Every structure is written in C-alpha cells, then in structure tokens.
PDB file of C-alpha atoms and ligand atoms in Angstrom:
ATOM      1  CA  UNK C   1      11.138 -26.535-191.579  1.00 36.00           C
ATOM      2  CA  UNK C   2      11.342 -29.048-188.921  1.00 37.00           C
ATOM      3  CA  UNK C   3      14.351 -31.784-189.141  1.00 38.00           C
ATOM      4  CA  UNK C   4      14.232 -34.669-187.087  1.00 37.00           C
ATOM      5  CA  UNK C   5      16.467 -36.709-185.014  1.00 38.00           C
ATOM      6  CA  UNK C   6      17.132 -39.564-183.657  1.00 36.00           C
ATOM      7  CA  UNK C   7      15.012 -40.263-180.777  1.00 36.00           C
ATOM      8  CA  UNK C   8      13.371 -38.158-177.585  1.00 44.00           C
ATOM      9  CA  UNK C   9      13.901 -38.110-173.679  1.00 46.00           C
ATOM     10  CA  UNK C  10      11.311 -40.077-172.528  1.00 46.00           C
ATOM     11  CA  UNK C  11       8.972 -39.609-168.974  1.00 45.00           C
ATOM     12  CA  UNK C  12       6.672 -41.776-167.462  1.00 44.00           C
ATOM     13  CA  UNK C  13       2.848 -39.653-166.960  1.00 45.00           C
ATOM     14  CA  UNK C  14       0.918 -40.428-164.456  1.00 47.00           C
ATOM     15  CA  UNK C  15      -1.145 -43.421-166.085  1.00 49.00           C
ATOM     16  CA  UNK C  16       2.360 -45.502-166.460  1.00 50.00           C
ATOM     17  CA  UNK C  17       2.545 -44.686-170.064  1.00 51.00           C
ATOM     18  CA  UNK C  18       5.544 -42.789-171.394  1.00 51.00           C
ATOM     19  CA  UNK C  19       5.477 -39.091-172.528  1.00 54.00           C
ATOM     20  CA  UNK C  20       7.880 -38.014-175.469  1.00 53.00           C
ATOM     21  CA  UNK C  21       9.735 -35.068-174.524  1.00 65.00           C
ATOM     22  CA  UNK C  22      11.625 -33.651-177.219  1.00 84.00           C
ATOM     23  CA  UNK C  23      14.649 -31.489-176.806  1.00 97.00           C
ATOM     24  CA  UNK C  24      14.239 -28.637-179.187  1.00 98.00           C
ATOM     25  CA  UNK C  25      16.491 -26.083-180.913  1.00 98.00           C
ATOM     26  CA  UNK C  26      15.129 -23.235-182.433  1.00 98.00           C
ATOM     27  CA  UNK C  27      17.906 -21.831-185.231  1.00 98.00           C
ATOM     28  CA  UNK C  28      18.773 -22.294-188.975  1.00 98.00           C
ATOM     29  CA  UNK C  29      21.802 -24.683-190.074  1.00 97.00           C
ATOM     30  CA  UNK C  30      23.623 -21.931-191.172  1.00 97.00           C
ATOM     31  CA  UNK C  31      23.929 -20.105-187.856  1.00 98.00           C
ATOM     32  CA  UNK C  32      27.026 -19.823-186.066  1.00 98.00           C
ATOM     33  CA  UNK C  33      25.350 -19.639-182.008  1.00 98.00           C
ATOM     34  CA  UNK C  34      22.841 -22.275-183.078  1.00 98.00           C
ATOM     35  CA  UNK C  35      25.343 -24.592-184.393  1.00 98.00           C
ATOM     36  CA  UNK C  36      27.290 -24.189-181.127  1.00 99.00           C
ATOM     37  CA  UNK C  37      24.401 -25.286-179.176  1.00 99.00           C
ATOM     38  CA  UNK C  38      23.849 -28.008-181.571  1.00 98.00           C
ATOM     39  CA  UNK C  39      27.684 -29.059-180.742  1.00 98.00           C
ATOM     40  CA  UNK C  40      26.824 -29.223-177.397  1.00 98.00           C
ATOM     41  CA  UNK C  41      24.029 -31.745-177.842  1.00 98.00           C
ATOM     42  CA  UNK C  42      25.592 -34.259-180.611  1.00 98.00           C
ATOM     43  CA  UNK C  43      28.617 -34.392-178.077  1.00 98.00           C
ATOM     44  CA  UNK C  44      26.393 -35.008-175.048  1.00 98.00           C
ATOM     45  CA  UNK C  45      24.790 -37.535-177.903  1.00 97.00           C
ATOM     46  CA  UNK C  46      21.427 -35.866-176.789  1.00 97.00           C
ATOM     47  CA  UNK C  47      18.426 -36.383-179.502  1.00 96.00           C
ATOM     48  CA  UNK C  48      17.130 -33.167-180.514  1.00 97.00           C
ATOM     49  CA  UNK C  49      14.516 -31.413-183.225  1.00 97.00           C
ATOM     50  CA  UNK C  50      16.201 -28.687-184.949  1.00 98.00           C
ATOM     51  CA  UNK C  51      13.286 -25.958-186.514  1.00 98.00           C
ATOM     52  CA  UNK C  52      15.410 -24.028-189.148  1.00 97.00           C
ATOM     53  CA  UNK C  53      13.948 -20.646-188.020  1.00 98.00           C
ATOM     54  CA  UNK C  54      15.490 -18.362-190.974  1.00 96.00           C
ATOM     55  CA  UNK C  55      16.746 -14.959-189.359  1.00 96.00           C
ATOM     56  CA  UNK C  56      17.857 -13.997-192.793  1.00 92.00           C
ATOM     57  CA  UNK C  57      14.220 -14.001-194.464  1.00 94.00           C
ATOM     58  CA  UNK C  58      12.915 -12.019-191.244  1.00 96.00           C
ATOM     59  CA  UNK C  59      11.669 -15.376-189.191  1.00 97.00           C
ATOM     60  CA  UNK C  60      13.254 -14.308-186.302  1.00 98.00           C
ATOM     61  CA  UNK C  61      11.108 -11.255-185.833  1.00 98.00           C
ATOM     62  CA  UNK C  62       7.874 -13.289-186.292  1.00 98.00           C
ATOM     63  CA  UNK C  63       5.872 -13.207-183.449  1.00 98.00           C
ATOM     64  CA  UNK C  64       6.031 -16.750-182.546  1.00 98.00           C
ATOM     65  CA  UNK C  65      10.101 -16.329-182.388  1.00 98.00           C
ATOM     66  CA  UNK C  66       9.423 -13.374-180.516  1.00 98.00           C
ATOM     67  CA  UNK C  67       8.197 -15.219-177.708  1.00 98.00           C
ATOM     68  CA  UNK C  68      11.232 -17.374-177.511  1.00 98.00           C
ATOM     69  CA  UNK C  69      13.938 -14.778-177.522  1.00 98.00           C
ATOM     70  CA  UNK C  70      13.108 -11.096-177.013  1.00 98.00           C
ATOM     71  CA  UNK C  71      15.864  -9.735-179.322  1.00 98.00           C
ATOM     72  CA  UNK C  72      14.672 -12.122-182.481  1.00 98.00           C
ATOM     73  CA  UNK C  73      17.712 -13.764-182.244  1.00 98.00           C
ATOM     74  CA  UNK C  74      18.821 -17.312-182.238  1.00 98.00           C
ATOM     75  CA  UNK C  75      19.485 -19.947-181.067  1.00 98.00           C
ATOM     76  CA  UNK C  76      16.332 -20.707-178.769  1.00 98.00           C
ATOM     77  CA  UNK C  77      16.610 -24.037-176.652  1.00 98.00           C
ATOM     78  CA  UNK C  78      13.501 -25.849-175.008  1.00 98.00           C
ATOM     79  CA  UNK C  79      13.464 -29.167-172.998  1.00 97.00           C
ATOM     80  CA  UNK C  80      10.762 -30.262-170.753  1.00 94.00           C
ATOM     81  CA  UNK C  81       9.016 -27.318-170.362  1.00 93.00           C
ATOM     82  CA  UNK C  82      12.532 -25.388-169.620  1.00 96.00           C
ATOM     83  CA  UNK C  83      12.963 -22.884-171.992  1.00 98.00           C
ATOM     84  CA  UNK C  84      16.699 -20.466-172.715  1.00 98.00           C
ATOM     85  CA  UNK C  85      17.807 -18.063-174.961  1.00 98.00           C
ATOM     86  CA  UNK C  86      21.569 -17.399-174.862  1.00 98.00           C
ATOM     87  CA  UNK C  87      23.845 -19.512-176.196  1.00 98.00           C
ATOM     88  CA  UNK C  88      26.184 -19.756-172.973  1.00 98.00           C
ATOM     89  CA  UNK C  89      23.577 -20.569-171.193  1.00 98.00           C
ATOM     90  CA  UNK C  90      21.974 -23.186-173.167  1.00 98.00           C
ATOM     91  CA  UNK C  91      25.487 -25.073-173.728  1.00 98.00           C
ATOM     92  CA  UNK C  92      26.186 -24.801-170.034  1.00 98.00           C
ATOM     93  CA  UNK C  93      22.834 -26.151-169.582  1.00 98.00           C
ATOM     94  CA  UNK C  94      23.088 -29.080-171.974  1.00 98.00           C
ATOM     95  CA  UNK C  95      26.573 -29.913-170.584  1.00 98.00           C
ATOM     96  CA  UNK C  96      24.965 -30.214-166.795  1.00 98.00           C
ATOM     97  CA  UNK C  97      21.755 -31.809-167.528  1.00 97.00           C
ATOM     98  CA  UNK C  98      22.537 -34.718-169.479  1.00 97.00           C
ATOM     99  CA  UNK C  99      24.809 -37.480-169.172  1.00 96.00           C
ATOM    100  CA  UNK C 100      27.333 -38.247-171.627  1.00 96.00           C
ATOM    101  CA  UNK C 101      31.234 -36.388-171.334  1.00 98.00           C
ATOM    102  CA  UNK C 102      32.093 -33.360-169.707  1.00 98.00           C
ATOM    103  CA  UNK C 103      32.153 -30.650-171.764  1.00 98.00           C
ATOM    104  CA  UNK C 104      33.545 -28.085-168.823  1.00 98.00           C
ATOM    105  CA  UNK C 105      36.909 -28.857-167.032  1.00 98.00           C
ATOM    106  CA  UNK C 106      36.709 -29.347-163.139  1.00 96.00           C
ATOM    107  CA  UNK C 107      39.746 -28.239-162.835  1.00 96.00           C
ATOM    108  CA  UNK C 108      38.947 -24.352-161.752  1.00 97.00           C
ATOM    109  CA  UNK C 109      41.744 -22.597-163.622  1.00 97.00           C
ATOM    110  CA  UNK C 110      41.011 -24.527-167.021  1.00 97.00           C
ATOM    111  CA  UNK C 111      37.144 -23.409-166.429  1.00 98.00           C
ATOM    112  CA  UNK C 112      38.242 -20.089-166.335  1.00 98.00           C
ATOM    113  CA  UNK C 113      40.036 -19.804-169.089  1.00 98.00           C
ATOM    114  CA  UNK C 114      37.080 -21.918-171.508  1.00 98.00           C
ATOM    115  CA  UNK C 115      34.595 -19.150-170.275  1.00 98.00           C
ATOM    116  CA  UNK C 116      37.301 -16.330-171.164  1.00 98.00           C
ATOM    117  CA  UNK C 117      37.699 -18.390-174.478  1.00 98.00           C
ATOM    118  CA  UNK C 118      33.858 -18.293-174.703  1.00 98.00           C
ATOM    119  CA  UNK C 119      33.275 -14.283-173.746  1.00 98.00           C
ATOM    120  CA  UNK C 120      36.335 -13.675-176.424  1.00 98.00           C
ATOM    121  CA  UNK C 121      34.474 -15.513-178.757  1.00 98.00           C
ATOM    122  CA  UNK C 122      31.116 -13.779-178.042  1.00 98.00           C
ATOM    123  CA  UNK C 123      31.905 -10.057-177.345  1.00 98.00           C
ATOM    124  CA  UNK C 124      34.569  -9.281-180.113  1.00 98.00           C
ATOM    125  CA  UNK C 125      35.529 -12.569-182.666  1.00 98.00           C
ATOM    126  CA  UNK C 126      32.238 -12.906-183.774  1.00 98.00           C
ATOM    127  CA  UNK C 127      31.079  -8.871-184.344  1.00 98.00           C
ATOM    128  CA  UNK C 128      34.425  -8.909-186.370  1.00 98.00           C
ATOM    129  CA  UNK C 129      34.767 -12.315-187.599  1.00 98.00           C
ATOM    130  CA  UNK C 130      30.894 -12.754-188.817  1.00 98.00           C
ATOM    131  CA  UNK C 131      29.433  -9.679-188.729  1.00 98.00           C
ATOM    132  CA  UNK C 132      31.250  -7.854-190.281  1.00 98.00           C
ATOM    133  CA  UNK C 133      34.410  -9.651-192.046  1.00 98.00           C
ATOM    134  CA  UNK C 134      32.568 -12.468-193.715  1.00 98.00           C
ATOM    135  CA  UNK C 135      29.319 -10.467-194.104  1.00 97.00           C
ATOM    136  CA  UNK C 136      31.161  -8.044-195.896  1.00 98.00           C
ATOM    137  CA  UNK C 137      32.678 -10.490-198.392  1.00 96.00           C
ATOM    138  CA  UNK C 138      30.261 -13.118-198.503  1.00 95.00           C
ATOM    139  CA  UNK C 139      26.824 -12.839-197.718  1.00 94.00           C
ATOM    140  CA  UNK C 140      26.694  -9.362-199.091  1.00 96.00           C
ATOM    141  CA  UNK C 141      27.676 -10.596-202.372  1.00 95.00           C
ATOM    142  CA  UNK C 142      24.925 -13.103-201.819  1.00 91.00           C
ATOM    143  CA  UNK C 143      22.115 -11.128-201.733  1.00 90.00           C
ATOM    144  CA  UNK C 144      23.142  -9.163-204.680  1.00 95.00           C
ATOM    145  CA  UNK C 145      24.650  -6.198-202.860  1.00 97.00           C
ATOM    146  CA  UNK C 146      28.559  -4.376-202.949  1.00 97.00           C
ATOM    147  CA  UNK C 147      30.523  -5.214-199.888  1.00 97.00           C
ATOM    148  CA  UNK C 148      31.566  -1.795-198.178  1.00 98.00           C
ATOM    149  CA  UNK C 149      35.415  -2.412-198.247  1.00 97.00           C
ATOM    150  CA  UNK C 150      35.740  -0.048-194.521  1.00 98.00           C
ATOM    151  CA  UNK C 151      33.490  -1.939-192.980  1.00 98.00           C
ATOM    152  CA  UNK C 152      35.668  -5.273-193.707  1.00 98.00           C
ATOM    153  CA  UNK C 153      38.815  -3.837-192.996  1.00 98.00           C
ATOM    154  CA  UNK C 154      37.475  -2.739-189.579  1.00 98.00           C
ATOM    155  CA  UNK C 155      36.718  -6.775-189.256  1.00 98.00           C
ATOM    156  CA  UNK C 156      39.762  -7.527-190.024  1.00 98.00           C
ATOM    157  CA  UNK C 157      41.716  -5.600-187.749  1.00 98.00           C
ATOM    158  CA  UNK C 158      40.191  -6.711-184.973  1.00 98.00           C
ATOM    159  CA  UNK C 159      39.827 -10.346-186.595  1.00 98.00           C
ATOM    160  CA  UNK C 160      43.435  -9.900-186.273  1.00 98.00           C
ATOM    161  CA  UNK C 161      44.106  -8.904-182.755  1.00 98.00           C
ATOM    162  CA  UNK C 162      41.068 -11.914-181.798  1.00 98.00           C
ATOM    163  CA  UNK C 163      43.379 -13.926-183.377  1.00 98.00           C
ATOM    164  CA  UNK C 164      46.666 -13.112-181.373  1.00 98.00           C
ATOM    165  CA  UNK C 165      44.574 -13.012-178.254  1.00 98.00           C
ATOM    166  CA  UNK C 166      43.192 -16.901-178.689  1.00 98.00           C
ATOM    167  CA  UNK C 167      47.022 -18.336-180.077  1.00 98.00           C
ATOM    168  CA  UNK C 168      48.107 -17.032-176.555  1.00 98.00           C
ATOM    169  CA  UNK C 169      45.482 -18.523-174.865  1.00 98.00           C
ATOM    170  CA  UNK C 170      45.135 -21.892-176.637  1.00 98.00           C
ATOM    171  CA  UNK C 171      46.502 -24.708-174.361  1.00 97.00           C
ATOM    172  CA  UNK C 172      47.114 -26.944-177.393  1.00 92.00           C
ATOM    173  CA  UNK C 173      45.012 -28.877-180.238  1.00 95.00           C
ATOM    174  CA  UNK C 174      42.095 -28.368-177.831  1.00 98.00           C
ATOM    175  CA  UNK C 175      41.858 -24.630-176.604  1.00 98.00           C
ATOM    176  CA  UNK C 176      41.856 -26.213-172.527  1.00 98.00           C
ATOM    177  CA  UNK C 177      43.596 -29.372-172.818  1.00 95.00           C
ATOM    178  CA  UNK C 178      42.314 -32.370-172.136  1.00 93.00           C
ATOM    179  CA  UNK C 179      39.328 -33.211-173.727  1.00 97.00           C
ATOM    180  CA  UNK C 180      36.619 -31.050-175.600  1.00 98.00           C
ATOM    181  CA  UNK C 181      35.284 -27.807-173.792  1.00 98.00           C
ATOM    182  CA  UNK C 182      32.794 -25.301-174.320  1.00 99.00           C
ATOM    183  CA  UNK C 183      35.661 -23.069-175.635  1.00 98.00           C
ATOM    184  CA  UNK C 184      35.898 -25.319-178.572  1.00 99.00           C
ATOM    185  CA  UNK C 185      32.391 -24.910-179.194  1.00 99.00           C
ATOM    186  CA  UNK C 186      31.578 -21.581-178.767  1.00 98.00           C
ATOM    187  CA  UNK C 187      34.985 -20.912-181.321  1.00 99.00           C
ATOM    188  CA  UNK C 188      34.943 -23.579-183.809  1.00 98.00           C
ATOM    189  CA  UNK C 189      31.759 -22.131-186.441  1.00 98.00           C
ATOM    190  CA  UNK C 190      33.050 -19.175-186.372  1.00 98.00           C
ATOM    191  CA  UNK C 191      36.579 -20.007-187.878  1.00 98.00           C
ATOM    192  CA  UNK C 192      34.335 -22.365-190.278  1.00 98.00           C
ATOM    193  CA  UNK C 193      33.235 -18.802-191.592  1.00 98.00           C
ATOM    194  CA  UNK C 194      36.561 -17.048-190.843  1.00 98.00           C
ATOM    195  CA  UNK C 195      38.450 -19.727-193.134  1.00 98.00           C
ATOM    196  CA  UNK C 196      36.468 -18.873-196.065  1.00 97.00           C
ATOM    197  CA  UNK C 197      37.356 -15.496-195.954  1.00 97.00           C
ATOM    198  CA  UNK C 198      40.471 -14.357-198.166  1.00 97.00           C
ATOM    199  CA  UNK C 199      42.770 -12.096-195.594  1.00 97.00           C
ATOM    200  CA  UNK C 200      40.881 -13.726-192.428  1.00 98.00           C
ATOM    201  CA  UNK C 201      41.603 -17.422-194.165  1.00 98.00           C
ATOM    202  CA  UNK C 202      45.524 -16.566-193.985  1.00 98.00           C
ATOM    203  CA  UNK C 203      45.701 -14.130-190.735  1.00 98.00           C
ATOM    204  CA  UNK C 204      43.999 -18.225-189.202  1.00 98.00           C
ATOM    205  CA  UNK C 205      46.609 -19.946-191.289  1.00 98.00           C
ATOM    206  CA  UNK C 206      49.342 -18.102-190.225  1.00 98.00           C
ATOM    207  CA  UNK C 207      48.494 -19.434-186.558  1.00 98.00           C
ATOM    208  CA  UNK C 208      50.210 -22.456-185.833  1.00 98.00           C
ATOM    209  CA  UNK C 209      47.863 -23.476-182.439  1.00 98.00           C
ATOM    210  CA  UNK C 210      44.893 -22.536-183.924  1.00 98.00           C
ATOM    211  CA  UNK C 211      45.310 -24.481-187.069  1.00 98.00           C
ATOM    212  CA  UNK C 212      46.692 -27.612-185.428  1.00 98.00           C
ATOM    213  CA  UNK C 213      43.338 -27.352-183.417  1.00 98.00           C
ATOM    214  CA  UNK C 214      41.607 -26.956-186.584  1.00 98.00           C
ATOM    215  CA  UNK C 215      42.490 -29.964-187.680  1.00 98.00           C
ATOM    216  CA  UNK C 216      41.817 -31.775-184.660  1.00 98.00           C
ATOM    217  CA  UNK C 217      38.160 -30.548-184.216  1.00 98.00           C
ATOM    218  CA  UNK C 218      37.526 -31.152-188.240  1.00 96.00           C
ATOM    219  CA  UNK C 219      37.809 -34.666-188.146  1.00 95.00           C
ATOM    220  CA  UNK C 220      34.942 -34.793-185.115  1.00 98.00           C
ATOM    221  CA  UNK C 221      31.790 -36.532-186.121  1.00 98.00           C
ATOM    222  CA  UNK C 222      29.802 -33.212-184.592  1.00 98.00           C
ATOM    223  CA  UNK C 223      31.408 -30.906-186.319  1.00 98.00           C
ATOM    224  CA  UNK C 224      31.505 -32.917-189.621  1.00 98.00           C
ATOM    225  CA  UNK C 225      27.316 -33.749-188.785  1.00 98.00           C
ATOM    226  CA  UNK C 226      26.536 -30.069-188.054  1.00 98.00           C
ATOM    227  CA  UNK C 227      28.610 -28.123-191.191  1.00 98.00           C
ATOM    228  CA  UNK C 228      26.400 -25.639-192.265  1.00 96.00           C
ATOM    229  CA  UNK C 229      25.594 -25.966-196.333  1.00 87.00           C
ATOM    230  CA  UNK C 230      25.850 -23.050-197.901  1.00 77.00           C
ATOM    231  CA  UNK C 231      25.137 -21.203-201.597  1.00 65.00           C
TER     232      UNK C 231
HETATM  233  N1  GSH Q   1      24.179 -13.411-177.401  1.00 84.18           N
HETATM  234  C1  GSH Q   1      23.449 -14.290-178.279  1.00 84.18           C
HETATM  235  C2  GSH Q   1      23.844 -13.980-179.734  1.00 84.18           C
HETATM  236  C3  GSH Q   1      23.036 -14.765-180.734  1.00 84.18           C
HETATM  237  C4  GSH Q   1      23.188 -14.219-182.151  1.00 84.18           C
HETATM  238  O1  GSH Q   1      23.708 -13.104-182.373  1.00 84.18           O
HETATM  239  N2  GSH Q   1      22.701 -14.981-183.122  1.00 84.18           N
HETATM  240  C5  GSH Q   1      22.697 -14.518-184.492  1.00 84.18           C
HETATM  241  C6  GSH Q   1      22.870 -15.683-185.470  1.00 84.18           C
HETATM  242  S1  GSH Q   1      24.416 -16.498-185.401  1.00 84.18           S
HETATM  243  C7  GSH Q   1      21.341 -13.923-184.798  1.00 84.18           C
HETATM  244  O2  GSH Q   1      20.347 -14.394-184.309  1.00 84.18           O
HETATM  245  N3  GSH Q   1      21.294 -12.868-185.620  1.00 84.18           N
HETATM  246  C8  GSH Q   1      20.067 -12.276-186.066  1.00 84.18           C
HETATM  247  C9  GSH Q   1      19.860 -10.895-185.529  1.00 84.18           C
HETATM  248  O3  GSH Q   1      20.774 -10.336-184.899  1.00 84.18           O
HETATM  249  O4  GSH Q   1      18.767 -10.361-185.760  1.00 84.18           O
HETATM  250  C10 GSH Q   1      23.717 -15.749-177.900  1.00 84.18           C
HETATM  251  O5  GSH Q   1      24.707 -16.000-177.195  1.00 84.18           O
HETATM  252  O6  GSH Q   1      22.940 -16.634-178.240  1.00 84.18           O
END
C-alpha cells in the first residue's frame, strides 16, 4: 500500500519544466528502523511516500524488496536516483542532505556519544528489546502462538543491563543535550514497544532520565504523526 504525503522535491529537466522527485521509504508503519528513518524526515519536514512493505506477511523477501535491501529487511530509502539500506545511514543521510534542523551535534564529543547511543540501540536494545522481549509477549500471542517464557527472560536481562547502560549515558530529557539527535531517533520506537511490555514497562519506569525523556519526545508532533497502530 502506498501512503502519500505532502508534497515532492522538485527539479527543473532539461526543457524548463519541473520533474517530481519523490523521496521514498520503503517499510511498514509498524516497524521500529523504518519509523526511525521516518523521524528523521518529518523533523527535517522532508515530504516523503511511505510503501508499507509488510515483512511480517513475507513482503520483504519478494523479489522486488530484494533488490532494495539484500537481507529482506527494512527500512529501504530512495531519493533522486540515490538509493540506501541501513538505517544509520539513511538518517545520517537525511540529516545532511536537506535543510531544516540539525539532527547531529557539531560539537565532536556530543556526536560521539549520539552514534554510541545509536550502535547501543542497534547491536543489543533492539535484539533484546524487540526481538525477543516484546516478540515473546506480544506478537507471538498475535499470531496465535505460546510465547517461549526463556526466550523472554533472556530479553529481559539484557533489556535490563541496555537500560542501565543508556540512564548513564543520557545527558538529560534529550539523550545529547541540546536539541534533538539521531540518538533520540534511533531509541525512541523501540521504548514505544519496550513500554508495552509488563517487566520491560517497569525496568523503563524505574529510570528516572529515561522517562523524563519519554515524556519530552511524546509530546513531539513526529513522534505523535509516526505511532505505529497496532492490533
Ligand atoms: N541493520 C538494519 C536492521 C533493520 C531491521 O532489522 N529491520 C527489521 C524491522 S524493524 C526487519 O526488517 N526485520 C525483518 C527481517 O529481519 O526479516 C538497519 O539498521 O536498518
């Protein structure tokens, strides 16, 4: 299903005419990495089509997805002819190629520390957080199957220790200070997923950083545009 948005890049062709470009994200609402990227663009206030390619019905193995990102994964990003897989990547991309705020600090240290934020979030929160934790309890159920109670406890240890790591990290309501970053981004639809989880839901509340960032990155128009409707 395609969804569109507001409006296109636009490029003059060669006969003086202008060319629609569209900016387009490949990835279904409910997606954690896609809604990231999508972040990324309704901060930058970029226009974009989103095509709701649905990994959980097999979509993402379809050839056509195939040819966007070799692992079947999303999100998938094209603009312009420019086309990226990775999620990192893309956000970094949208961040530097469009106008609109900064979503990366110049200040070197606090860049470092939002691509830390960003690797945490990527090589051990979400594993525990969504793939395991909140598959286990929710989307398990879902599809009519019994959640394997090891397999969640396994998320939520290291759910746990994800959690520790990011309260020390976290510079205040915004995880690098100042204004919004990447980190935010790359962290903020995961804890949509982590909160609905029982023991996850209080290990998060039980963080006094991380919730008062909760609450500050709730009440942002992107993140209030781009919640993912589920059941
Ligand atoms: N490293 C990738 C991870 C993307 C990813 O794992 N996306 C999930 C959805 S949130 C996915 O496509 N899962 C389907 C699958 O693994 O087949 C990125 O940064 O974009």
């Amino acid at each position: 299903m395609w969804t569109r948005w507001a409006s296109y890049s636009l490029r003059v062709n060669h006969h003086g005419g202008a060319t629609v470009m569209p900016v387009i994200l490949h990835g279904p609402g409910y997606s954690t990495y896609a809604r990231t990227a999508r972040l990324a663009l309704e901060e930058k206030g970029v226009a974009y089509e989103l095509n709701e390619v649905d990994i959980l019905t097999g979509k993402g193995h379809a050839p056509e997805h195939l040819a966007r990102h070799p692992w079947g994964k999303v999100p998938a990003f094209e603009h312009d002819g420019f086309t990226l897989f990775e999620t990192l990547a893309i956000t970094r991309y949208v961040d530097e190629a469009f106008p609109g705020p900064a979503l990366q600090p110049s200040d070197v240290k606090a860049r470092a520390r939002m691509t830390q934020i960003c690797s945490v979030v990527d090589s051990y929160g979400y594993a525990a957080i969504v793939g395991k934790l909140f598959w286990q309890e929710a989307i398990v159920p879902m599809q009519g199957g019994t959640p394997n109670a090891e397999i969640a406890a396994e998320g939520l240890k290291v759910t746990r220790q994800v959690l520790d790591v990011l309260e020390g990290l976290a510079a205040g309501d915004l995880l690098c200070g100042g204004s919004v970053s990447l980190a935010d981004l790359h962290l903020l639809p995961v804890v949509e997923y982590l909160r609905m989880t029982k023991e996850g839901g209080a290990a998060f509340a039980a963080k006094p950083k991380l919730s008062a960032w909760w609450e500050t990155m709730n009440a942002r128009p992107a993140v209030v545009k781009t919640r993912p409707k589920l059941g």
